[in-house]
Short mmCIF file of C-alpha atoms (C1' of nucleotides) in Angstrom, two decimals:
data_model
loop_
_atom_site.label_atom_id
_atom_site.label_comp_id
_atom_site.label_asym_id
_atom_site.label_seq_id
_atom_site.Cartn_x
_atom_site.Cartn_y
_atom_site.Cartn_z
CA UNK A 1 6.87 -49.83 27.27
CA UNK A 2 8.01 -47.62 29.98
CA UNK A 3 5.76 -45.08 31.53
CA UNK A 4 7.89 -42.49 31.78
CA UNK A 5 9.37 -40.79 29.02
CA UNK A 6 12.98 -39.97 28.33
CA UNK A 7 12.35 -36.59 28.39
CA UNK A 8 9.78 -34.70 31.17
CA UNK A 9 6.87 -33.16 29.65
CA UNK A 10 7.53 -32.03 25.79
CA UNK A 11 9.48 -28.82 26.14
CA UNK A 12 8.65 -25.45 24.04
CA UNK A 13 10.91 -25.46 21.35
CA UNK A 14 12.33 -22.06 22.11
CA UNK A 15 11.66 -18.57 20.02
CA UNK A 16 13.58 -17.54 17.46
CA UNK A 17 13.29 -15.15 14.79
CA UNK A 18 12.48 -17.74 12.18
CA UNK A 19 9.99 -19.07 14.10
CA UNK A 20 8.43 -16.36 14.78
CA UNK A 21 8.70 -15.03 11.15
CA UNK A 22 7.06 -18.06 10.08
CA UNK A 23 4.37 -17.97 12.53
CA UNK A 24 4.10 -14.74 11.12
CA UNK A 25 3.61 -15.72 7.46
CA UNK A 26 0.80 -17.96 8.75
CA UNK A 27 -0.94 -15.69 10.26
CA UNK A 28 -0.92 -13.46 7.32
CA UNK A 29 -2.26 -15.98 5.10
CA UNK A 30 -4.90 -17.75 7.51
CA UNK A 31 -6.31 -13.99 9.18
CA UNK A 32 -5.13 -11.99 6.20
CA UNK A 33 -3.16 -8.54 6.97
CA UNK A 34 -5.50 -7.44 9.72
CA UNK A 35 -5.15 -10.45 11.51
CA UNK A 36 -1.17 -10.08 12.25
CA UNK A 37 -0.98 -8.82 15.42
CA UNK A 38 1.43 -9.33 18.09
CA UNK A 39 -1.21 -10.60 20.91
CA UNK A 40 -2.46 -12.79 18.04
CA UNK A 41 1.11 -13.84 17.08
CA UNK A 42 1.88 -14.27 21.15
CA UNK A 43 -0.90 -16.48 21.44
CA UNK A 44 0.29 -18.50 19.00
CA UNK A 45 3.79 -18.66 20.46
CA UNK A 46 2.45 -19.77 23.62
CA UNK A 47 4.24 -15.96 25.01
CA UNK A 48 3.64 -12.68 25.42
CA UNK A 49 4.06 -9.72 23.31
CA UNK A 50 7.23 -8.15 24.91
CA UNK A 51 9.02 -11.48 23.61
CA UNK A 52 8.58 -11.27 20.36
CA UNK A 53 10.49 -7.75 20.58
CA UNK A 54 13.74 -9.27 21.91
CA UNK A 55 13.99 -10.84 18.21
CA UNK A 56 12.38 -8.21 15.90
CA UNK A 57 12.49 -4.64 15.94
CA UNK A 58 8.71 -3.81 15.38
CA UNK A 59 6.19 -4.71 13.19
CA UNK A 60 7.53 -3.25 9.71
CA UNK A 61 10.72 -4.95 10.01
CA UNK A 62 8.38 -8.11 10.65
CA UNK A 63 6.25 -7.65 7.49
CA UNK A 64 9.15 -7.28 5.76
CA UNK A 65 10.74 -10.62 7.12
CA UNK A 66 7.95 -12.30 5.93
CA UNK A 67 7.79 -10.60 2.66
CA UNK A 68 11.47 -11.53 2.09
CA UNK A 69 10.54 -15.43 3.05
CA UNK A 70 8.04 -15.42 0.56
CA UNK A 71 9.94 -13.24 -2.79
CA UNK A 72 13.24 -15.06 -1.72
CA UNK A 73 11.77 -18.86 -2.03
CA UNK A 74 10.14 -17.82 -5.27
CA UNK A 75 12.66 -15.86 -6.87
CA UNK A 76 14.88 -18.57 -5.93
CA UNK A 77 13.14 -21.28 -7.35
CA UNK A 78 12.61 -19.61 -10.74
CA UNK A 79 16.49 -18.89 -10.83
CA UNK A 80 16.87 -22.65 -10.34
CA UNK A 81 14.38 -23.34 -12.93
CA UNK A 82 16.60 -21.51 -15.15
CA UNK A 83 19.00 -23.26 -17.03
CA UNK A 84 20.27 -20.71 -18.94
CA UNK A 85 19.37 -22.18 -22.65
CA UNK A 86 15.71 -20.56 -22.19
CA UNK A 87 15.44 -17.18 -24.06
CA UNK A 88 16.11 -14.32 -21.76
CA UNK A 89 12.44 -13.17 -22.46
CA UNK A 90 11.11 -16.27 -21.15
CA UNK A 91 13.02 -16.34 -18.17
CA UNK A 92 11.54 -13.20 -17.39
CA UNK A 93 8.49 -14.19 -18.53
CA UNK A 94 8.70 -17.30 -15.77
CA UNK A 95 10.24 -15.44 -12.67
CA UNK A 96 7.17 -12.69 -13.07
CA UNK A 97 4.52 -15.41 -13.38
CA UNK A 98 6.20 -17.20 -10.20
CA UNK A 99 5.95 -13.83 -8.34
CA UNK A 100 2.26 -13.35 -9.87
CA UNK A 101 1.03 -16.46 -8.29
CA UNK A 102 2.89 -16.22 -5.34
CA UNK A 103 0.91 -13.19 -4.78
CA UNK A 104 -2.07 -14.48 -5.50
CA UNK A 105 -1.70 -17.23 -2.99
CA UNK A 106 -0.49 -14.52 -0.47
CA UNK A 107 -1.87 -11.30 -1.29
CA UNK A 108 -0.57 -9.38 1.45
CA UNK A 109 2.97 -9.61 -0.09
CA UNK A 110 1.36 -8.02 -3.18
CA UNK A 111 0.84 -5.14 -0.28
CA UNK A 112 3.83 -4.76 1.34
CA UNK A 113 5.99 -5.08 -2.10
CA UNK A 114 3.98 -1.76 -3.24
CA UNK A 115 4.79 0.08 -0.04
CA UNK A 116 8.21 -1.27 0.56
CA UNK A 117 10.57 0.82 -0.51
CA UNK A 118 13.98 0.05 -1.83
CA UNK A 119 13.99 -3.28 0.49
CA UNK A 120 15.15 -6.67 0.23
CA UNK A 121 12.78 -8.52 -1.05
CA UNK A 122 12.61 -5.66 -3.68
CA UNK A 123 16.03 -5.51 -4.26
CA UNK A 124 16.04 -9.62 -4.92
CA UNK A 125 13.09 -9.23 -7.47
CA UNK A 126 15.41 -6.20 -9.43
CA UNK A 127 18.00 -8.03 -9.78
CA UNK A 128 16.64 -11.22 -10.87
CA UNK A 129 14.88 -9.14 -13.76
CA UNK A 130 17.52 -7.35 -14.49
CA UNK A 131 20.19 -10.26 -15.52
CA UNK A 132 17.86 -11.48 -17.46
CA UNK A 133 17.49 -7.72 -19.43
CA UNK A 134 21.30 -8.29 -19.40
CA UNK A 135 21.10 -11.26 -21.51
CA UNK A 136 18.44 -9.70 -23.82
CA UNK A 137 21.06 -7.67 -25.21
CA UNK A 138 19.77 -4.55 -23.74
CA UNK A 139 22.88 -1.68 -24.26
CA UNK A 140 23.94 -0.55 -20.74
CA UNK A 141 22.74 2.43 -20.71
CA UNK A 142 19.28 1.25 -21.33
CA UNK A 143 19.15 -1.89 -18.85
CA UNK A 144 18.00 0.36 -16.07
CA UNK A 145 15.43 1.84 -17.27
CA UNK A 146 14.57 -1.52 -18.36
CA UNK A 147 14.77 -3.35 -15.55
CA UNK A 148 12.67 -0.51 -13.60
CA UNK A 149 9.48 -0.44 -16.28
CA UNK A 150 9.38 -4.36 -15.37
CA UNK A 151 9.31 -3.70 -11.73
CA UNK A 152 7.37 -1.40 -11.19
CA UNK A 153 4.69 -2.61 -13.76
CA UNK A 154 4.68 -6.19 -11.48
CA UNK A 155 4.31 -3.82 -8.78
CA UNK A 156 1.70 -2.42 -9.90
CA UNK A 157 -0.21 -5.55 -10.75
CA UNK A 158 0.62 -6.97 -7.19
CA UNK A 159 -0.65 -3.79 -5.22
CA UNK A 160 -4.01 -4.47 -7.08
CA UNK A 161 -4.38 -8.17 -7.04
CA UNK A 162 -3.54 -7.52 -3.19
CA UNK A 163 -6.14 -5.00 -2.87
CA UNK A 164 -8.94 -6.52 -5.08
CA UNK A 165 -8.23 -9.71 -2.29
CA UNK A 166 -8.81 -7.38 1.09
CA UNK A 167 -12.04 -6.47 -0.82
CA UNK A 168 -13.64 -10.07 -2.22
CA UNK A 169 -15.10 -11.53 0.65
CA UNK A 170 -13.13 -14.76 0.84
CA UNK A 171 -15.57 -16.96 -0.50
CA UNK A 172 -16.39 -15.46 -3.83
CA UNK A 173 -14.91 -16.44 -6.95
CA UNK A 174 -12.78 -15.38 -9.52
CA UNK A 175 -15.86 -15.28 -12.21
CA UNK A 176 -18.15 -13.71 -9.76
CA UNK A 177 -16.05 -11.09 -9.30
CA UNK A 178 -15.41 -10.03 -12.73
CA UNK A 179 -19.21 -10.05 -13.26
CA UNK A 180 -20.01 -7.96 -10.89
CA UNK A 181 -17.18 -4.98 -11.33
CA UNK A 182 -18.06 -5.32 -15.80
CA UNK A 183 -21.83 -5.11 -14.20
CA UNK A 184 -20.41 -1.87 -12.33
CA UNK A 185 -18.92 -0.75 -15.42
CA UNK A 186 -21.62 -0.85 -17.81
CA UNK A 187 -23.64 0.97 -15.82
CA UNK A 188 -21.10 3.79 -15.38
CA UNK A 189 -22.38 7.65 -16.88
CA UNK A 190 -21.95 6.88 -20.85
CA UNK A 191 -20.30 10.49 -21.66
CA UNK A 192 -17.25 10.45 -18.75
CA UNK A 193 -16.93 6.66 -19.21
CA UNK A 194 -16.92 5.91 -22.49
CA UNK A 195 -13.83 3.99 -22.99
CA UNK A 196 -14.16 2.34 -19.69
CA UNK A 197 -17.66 0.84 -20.88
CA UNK A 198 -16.64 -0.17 -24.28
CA UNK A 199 -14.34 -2.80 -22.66
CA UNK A 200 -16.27 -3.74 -19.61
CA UNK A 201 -17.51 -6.76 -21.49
CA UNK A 202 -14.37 -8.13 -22.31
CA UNK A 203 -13.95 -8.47 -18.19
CA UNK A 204 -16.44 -11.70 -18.24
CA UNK A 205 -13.58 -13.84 -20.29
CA UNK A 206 -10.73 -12.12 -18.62
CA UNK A 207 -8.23 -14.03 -17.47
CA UNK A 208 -5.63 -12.49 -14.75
CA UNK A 209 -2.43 -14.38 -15.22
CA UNK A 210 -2.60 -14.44 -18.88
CA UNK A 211 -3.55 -10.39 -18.88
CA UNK A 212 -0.79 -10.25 -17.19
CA UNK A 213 1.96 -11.68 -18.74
CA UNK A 214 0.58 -9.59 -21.72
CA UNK A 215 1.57 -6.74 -20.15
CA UNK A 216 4.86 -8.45 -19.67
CA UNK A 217 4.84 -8.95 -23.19
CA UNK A 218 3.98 -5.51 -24.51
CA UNK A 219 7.41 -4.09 -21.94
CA UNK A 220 9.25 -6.81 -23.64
CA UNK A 221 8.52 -5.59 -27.01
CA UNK A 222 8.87 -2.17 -26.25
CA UNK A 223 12.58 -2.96 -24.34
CA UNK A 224 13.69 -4.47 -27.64
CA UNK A 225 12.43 -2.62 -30.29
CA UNK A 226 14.46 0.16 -31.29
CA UNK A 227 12.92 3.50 -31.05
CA UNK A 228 11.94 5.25 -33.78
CA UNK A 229 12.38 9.05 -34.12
CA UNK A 230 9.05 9.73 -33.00
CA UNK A 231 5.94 7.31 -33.20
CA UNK B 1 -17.31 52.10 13.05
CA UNK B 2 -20.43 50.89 14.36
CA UNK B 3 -18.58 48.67 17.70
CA UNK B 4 -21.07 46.40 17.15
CA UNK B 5 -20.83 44.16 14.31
CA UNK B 6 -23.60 42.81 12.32
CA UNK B 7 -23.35 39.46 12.86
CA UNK B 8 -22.95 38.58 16.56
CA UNK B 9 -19.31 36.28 16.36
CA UNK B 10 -18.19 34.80 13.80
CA UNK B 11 -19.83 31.74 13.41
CA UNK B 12 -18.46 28.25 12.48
CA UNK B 13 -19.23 27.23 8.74
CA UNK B 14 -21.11 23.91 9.48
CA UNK B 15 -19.88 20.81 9.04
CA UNK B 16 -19.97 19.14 5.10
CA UNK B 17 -18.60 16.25 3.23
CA UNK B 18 -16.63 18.88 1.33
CA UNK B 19 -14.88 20.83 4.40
CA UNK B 20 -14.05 17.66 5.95
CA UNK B 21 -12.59 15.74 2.81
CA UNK B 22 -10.65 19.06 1.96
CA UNK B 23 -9.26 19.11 5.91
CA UNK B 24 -8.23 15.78 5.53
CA UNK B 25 -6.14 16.34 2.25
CA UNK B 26 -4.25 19.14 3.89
CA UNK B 27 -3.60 17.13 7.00
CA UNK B 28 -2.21 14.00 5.06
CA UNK B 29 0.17 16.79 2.93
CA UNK B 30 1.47 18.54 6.21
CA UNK B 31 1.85 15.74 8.78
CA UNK B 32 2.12 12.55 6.26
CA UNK B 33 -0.21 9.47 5.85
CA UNK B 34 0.16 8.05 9.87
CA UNK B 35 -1.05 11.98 10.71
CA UNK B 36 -4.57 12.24 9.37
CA UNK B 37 -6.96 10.83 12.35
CA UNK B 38 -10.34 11.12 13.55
CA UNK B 39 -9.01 13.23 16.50
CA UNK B 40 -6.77 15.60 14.99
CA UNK B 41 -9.05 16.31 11.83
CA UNK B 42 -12.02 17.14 14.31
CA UNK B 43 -9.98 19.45 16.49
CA UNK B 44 -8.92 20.97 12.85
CA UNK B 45 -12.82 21.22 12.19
CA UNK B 46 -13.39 22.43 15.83
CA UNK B 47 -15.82 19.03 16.60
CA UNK B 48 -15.78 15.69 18.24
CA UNK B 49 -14.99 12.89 16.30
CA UNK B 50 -18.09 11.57 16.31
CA UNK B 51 -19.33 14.30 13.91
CA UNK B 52 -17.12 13.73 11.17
CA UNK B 53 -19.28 10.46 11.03
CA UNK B 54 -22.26 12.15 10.54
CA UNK B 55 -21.02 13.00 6.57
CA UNK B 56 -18.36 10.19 5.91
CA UNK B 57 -19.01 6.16 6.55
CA UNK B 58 -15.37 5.71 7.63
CA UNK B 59 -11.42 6.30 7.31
CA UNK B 60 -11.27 4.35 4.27
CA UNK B 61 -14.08 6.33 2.76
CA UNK B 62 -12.60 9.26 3.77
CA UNK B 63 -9.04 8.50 1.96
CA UNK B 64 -10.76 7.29 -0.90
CA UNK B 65 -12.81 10.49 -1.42
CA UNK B 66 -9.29 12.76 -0.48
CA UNK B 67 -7.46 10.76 -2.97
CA UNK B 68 -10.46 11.47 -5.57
CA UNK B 69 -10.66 15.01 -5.10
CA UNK B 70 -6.96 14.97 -6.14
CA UNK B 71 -7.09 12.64 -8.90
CA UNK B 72 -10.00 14.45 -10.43
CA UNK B 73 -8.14 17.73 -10.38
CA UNK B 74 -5.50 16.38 -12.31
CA UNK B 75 -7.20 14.05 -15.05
CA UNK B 76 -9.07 16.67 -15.59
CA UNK B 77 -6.50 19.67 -16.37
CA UNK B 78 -4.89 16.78 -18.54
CA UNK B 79 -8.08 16.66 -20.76
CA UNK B 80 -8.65 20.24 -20.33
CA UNK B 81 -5.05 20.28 -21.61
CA UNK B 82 -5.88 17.92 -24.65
CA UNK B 83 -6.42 20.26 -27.18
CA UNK B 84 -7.30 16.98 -29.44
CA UNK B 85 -4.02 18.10 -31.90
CA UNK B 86 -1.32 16.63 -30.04
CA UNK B 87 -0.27 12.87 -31.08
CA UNK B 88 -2.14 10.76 -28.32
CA UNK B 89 0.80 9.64 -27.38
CA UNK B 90 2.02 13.06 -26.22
CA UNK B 91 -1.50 13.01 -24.19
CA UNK B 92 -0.86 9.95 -22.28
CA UNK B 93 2.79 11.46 -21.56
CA UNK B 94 1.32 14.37 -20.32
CA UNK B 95 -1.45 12.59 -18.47
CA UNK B 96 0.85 10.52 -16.74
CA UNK B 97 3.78 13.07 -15.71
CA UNK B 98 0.43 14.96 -13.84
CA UNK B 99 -0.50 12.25 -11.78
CA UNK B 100 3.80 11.54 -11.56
CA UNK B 101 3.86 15.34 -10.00
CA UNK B 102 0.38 15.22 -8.35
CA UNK B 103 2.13 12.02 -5.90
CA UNK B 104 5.31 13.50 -5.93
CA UNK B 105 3.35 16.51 -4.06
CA UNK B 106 1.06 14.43 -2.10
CA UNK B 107 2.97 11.21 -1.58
CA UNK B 108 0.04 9.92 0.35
CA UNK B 109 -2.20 9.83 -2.89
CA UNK B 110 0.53 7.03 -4.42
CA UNK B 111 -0.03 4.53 -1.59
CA UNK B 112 -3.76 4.84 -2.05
CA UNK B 113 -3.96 4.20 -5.40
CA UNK B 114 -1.31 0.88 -5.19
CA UNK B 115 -3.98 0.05 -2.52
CA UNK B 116 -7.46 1.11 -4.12
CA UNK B 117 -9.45 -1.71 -5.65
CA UNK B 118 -11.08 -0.26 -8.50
CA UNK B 119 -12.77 2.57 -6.87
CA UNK B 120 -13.35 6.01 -8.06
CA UNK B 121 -10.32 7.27 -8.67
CA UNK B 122 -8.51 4.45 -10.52
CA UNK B 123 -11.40 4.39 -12.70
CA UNK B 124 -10.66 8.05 -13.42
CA UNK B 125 -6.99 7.53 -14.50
CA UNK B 126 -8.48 4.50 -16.67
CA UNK B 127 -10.69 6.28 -18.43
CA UNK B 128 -8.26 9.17 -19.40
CA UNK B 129 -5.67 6.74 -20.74
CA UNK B 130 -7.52 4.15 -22.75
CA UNK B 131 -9.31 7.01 -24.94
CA UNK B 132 -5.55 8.25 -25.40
CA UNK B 133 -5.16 4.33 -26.42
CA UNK B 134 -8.02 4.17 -28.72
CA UNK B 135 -7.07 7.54 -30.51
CA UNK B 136 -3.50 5.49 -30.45
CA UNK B 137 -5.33 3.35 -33.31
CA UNK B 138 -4.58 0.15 -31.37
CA UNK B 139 -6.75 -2.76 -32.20
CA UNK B 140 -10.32 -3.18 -30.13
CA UNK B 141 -9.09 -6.35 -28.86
CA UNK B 142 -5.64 -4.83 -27.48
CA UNK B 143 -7.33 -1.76 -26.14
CA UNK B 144 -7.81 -3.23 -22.52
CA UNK B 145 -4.07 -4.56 -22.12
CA UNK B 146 -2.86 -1.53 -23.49
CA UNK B 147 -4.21 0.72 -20.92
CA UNK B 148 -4.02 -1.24 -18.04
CA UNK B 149 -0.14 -1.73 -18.88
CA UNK B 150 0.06 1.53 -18.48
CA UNK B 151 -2.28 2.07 -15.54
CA UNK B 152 -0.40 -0.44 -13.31
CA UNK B 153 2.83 1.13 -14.32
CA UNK B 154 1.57 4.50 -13.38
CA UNK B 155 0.77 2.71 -10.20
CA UNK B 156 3.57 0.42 -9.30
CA UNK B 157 5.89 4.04 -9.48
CA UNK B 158 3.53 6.02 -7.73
CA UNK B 159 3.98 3.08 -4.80
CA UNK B 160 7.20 3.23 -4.66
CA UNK B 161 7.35 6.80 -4.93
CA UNK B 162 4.97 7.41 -1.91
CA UNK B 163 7.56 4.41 -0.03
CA UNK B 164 10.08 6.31 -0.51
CA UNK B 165 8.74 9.34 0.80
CA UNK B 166 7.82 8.13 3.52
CA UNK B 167 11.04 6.85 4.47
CA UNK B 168 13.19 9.52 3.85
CA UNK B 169 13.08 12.33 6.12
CA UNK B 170 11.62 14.77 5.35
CA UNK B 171 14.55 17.30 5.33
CA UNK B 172 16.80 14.77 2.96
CA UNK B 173 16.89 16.32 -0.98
CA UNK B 174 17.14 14.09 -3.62
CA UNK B 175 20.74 13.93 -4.64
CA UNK B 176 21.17 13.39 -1.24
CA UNK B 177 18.82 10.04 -0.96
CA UNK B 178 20.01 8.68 -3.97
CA UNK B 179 23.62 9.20 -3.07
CA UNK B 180 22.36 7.05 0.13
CA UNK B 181 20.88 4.38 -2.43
CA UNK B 182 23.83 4.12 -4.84
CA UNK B 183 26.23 3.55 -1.85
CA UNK B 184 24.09 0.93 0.10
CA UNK B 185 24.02 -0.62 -3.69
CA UNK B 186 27.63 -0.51 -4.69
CA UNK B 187 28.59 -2.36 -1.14
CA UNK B 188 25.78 -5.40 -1.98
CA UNK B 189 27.55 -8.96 -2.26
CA UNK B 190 29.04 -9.02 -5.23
CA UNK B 191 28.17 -12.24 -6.40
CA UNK B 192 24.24 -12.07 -5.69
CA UNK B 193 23.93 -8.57 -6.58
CA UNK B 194 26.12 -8.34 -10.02
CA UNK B 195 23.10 -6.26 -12.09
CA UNK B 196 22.50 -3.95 -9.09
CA UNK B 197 25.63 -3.50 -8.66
CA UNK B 198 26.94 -2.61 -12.32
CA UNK B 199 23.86 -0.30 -12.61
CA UNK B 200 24.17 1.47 -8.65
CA UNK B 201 26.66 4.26 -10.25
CA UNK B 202 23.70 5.07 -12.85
CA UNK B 203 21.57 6.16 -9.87
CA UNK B 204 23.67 9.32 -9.03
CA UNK B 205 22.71 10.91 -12.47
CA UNK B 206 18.89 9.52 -12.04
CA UNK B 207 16.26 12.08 -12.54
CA UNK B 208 12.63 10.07 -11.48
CA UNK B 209 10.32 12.15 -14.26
CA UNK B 210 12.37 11.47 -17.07
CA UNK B 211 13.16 7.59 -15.68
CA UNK B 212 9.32 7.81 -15.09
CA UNK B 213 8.71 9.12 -18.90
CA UNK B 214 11.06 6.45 -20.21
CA UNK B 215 9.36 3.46 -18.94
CA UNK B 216 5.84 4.98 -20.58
CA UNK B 217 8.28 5.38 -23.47
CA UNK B 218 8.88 1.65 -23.70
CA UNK B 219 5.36 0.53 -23.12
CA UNK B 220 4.27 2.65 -25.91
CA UNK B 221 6.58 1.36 -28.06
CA UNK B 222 5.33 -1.88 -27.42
CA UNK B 223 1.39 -0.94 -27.56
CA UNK B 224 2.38 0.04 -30.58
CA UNK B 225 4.75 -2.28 -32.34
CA UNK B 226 3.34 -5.12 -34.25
CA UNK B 227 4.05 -8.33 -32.32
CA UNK B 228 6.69 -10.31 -33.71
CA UNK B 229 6.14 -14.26 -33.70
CA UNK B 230 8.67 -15.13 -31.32
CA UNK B 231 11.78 -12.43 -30.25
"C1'" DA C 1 -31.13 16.83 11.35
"C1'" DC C 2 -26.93 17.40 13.14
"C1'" DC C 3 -23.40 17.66 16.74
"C1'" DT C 4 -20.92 16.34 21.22
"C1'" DG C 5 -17.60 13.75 23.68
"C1'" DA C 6 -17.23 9.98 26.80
"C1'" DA C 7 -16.65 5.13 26.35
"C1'" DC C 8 -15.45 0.66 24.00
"C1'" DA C 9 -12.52 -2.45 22.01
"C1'" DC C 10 -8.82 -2.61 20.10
"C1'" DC C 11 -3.74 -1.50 18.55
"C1'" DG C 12 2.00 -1.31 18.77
"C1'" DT C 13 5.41 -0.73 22.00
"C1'" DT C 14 7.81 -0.34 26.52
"C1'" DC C 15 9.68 -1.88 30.69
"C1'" DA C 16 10.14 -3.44 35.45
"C1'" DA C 17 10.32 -7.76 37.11
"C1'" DG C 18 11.30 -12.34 36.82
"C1'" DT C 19 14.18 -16.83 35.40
"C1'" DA D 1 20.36 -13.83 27.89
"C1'" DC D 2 15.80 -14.30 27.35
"C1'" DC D 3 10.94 -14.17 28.63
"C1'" DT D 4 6.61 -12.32 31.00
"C1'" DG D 5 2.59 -9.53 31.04
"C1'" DA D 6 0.84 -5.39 32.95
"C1'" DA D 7 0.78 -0.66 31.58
"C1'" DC D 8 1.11 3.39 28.34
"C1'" DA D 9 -0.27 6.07 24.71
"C1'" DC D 10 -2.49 5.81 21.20
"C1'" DC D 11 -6.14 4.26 17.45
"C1'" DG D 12 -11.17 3.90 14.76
"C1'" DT D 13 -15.77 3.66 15.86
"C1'" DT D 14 -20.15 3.82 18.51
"C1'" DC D 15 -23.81 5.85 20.89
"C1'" DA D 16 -26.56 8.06 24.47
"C1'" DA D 17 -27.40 12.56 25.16
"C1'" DG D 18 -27.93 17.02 23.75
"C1'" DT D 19 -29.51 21.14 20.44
#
DNA sequence: ACCTGAACACCGTTCAAGT
DNA sequence: ACCTGAACACCGTTCAAGT
């Protein structure tokens, strides 16, 4: 009942890298990866732009704060989700899908994982895979090469799901899409695209995640089947 | 020995799509991807920046069209290549250890393709491997996963590949950088980091074509591996 | 039709000055 | 120790004006 409060006016909590990281990640997926910028990010930190320096080196090491928010909560939860009596294949299987969809509900990490080299969050991903190639029974001196081919085929897949995002304007959807690129594709010159055309009708019942944990599937095989003298 | 020549001076070549994409690709191999600029390409080209407008919409147009003009070379001396009696599996090796070289030349090509949507030159690369997948003898309905396993593989190393250049500087030799890698690896925590650390010692002896080669190994293998119900 | 280059609306980053 | 915000050195892109 009293009319003043305990406390004067409600105080700015104060910065801090995590709060700025954070304000960060929101930015990213609100504006998309144009839209981080440090006025922008100021503004929204009720400062100015030198401040956000005194916690962060620059803008990469930013992006890559965020990027590590983002692979460490997911990687995280799918080593939680883990109990250890799944098959090593579907562990894999489950941590790739988590970082799938985590990319597809922030595309700009699919981005910054492609042009990030040897990082964190990159480092975080490789191991998680690679533990589980471990307990596939990979021998040794195969488990690196193992592990890689996963990587960088997720990598892969995020770098394009990120970029086929920056180009859908943000209301069209997923079916739309995939009309209009098989449209594209059909109409492509018959003698240099053959083999491009001849599956650009298969692109109407295409479905992403599933495509992609094919892929998964075909490196799985190929990581456990021993190789024959030559195919 | 006439002092006067027949043409008064020599006389700038004008302007074209052609001279300016082919500018731009030797600018982005001598001073890296954050060189190439609408300033310093028309001072190359002896113009304003404004001209450079005149024949190409954009930047993005214009990296698209460099990164073509470099793809295209190499798909096509990989078909040219194809003399049709090599095992198509030996073609998509060969395809792919082109465009492996091609990046590791012109880093800046990698990070275009990990961030292309399906433009022109992806396409390209496409193409060239799913006929190698189709003379594989894989199944119609595989033919699409097949190759774009392969395709985002191709792409998730050339990402990391262009990362990596572009962090390293650019006097640093291989041994050198890896060296760099294995050490920051073998000092990770050790309980977080078990896989990358039991495989960091591996990196010393790491040569990135045949890594490269093995992964397209092991996805061949599995394009080409009956599935088995459940591994 | 094609080129010129000043001008516009942005960037990331720095830094003297404040508290 | 931490924050402020003007200023610096760039960008890509546009556009009136030239030839």
């Amino acid at each position: 009942m009293a009319t003043r409060t305990r406390r004067p006016e409600r105080r700015q909590e104060p910065l801090s890298r995590e709060r700025i990281v954070s304000a960060a990640v929101e930015l990213l997926d609100t504006v998309g990866e144009g839209g981080l910028t440090f006025r922008a990010l100021a503004e929204r930190l009720a400062t100015g732009p030198g401040a956000i320096y005194w916690h962060v080196a620059g803008k990469s090491e930013l992006l890559d704060a965020a990027t590590d928010s983002v692979v460490t909560t997911v990687v995280g939860a799918a080593v939680a989700g883990d109990d250890g009596r799944a098959p090593p294949h579907e562990a894999i299987r489950a941590l790739a899908l988590g970082l799938f969809d985590a990319i597809d509900a922030h595309p700009w990490v699919g981005s910054e994982l492609a042009r990030t080299p040897s990082g964190s969050p990159l480092l975080r991903i490789f191991e998680g895979i690679g533990r589980q190639v471990q307990a596939l029974g990979v021998p040794e001196a195969g488990q690196f090469t193992a592990a890689s081919a996963l990587l960088h085929y997720v990598l892969g897949v995020a770098g394009q799901n990120a970029a086929n995002a920056r180009t859908v304007q943000p209301g069209t959807d997923r079916a739309e899409f995939l009309d209009t690129v098989a449209t594209a594709w059909s109409r492509l010159d018959p003698d240099e695209y053959t083999f491009t055309r001849s599956v650009a009708g298969r692109l109407r019942e295409h479905d992403d995640r599933a495509e992609f944990l094919a892929g998964i599937g075909l490196i799985l095989t190929g990581i456990t089947t021993p190789t024959r003298p030559t195919g």
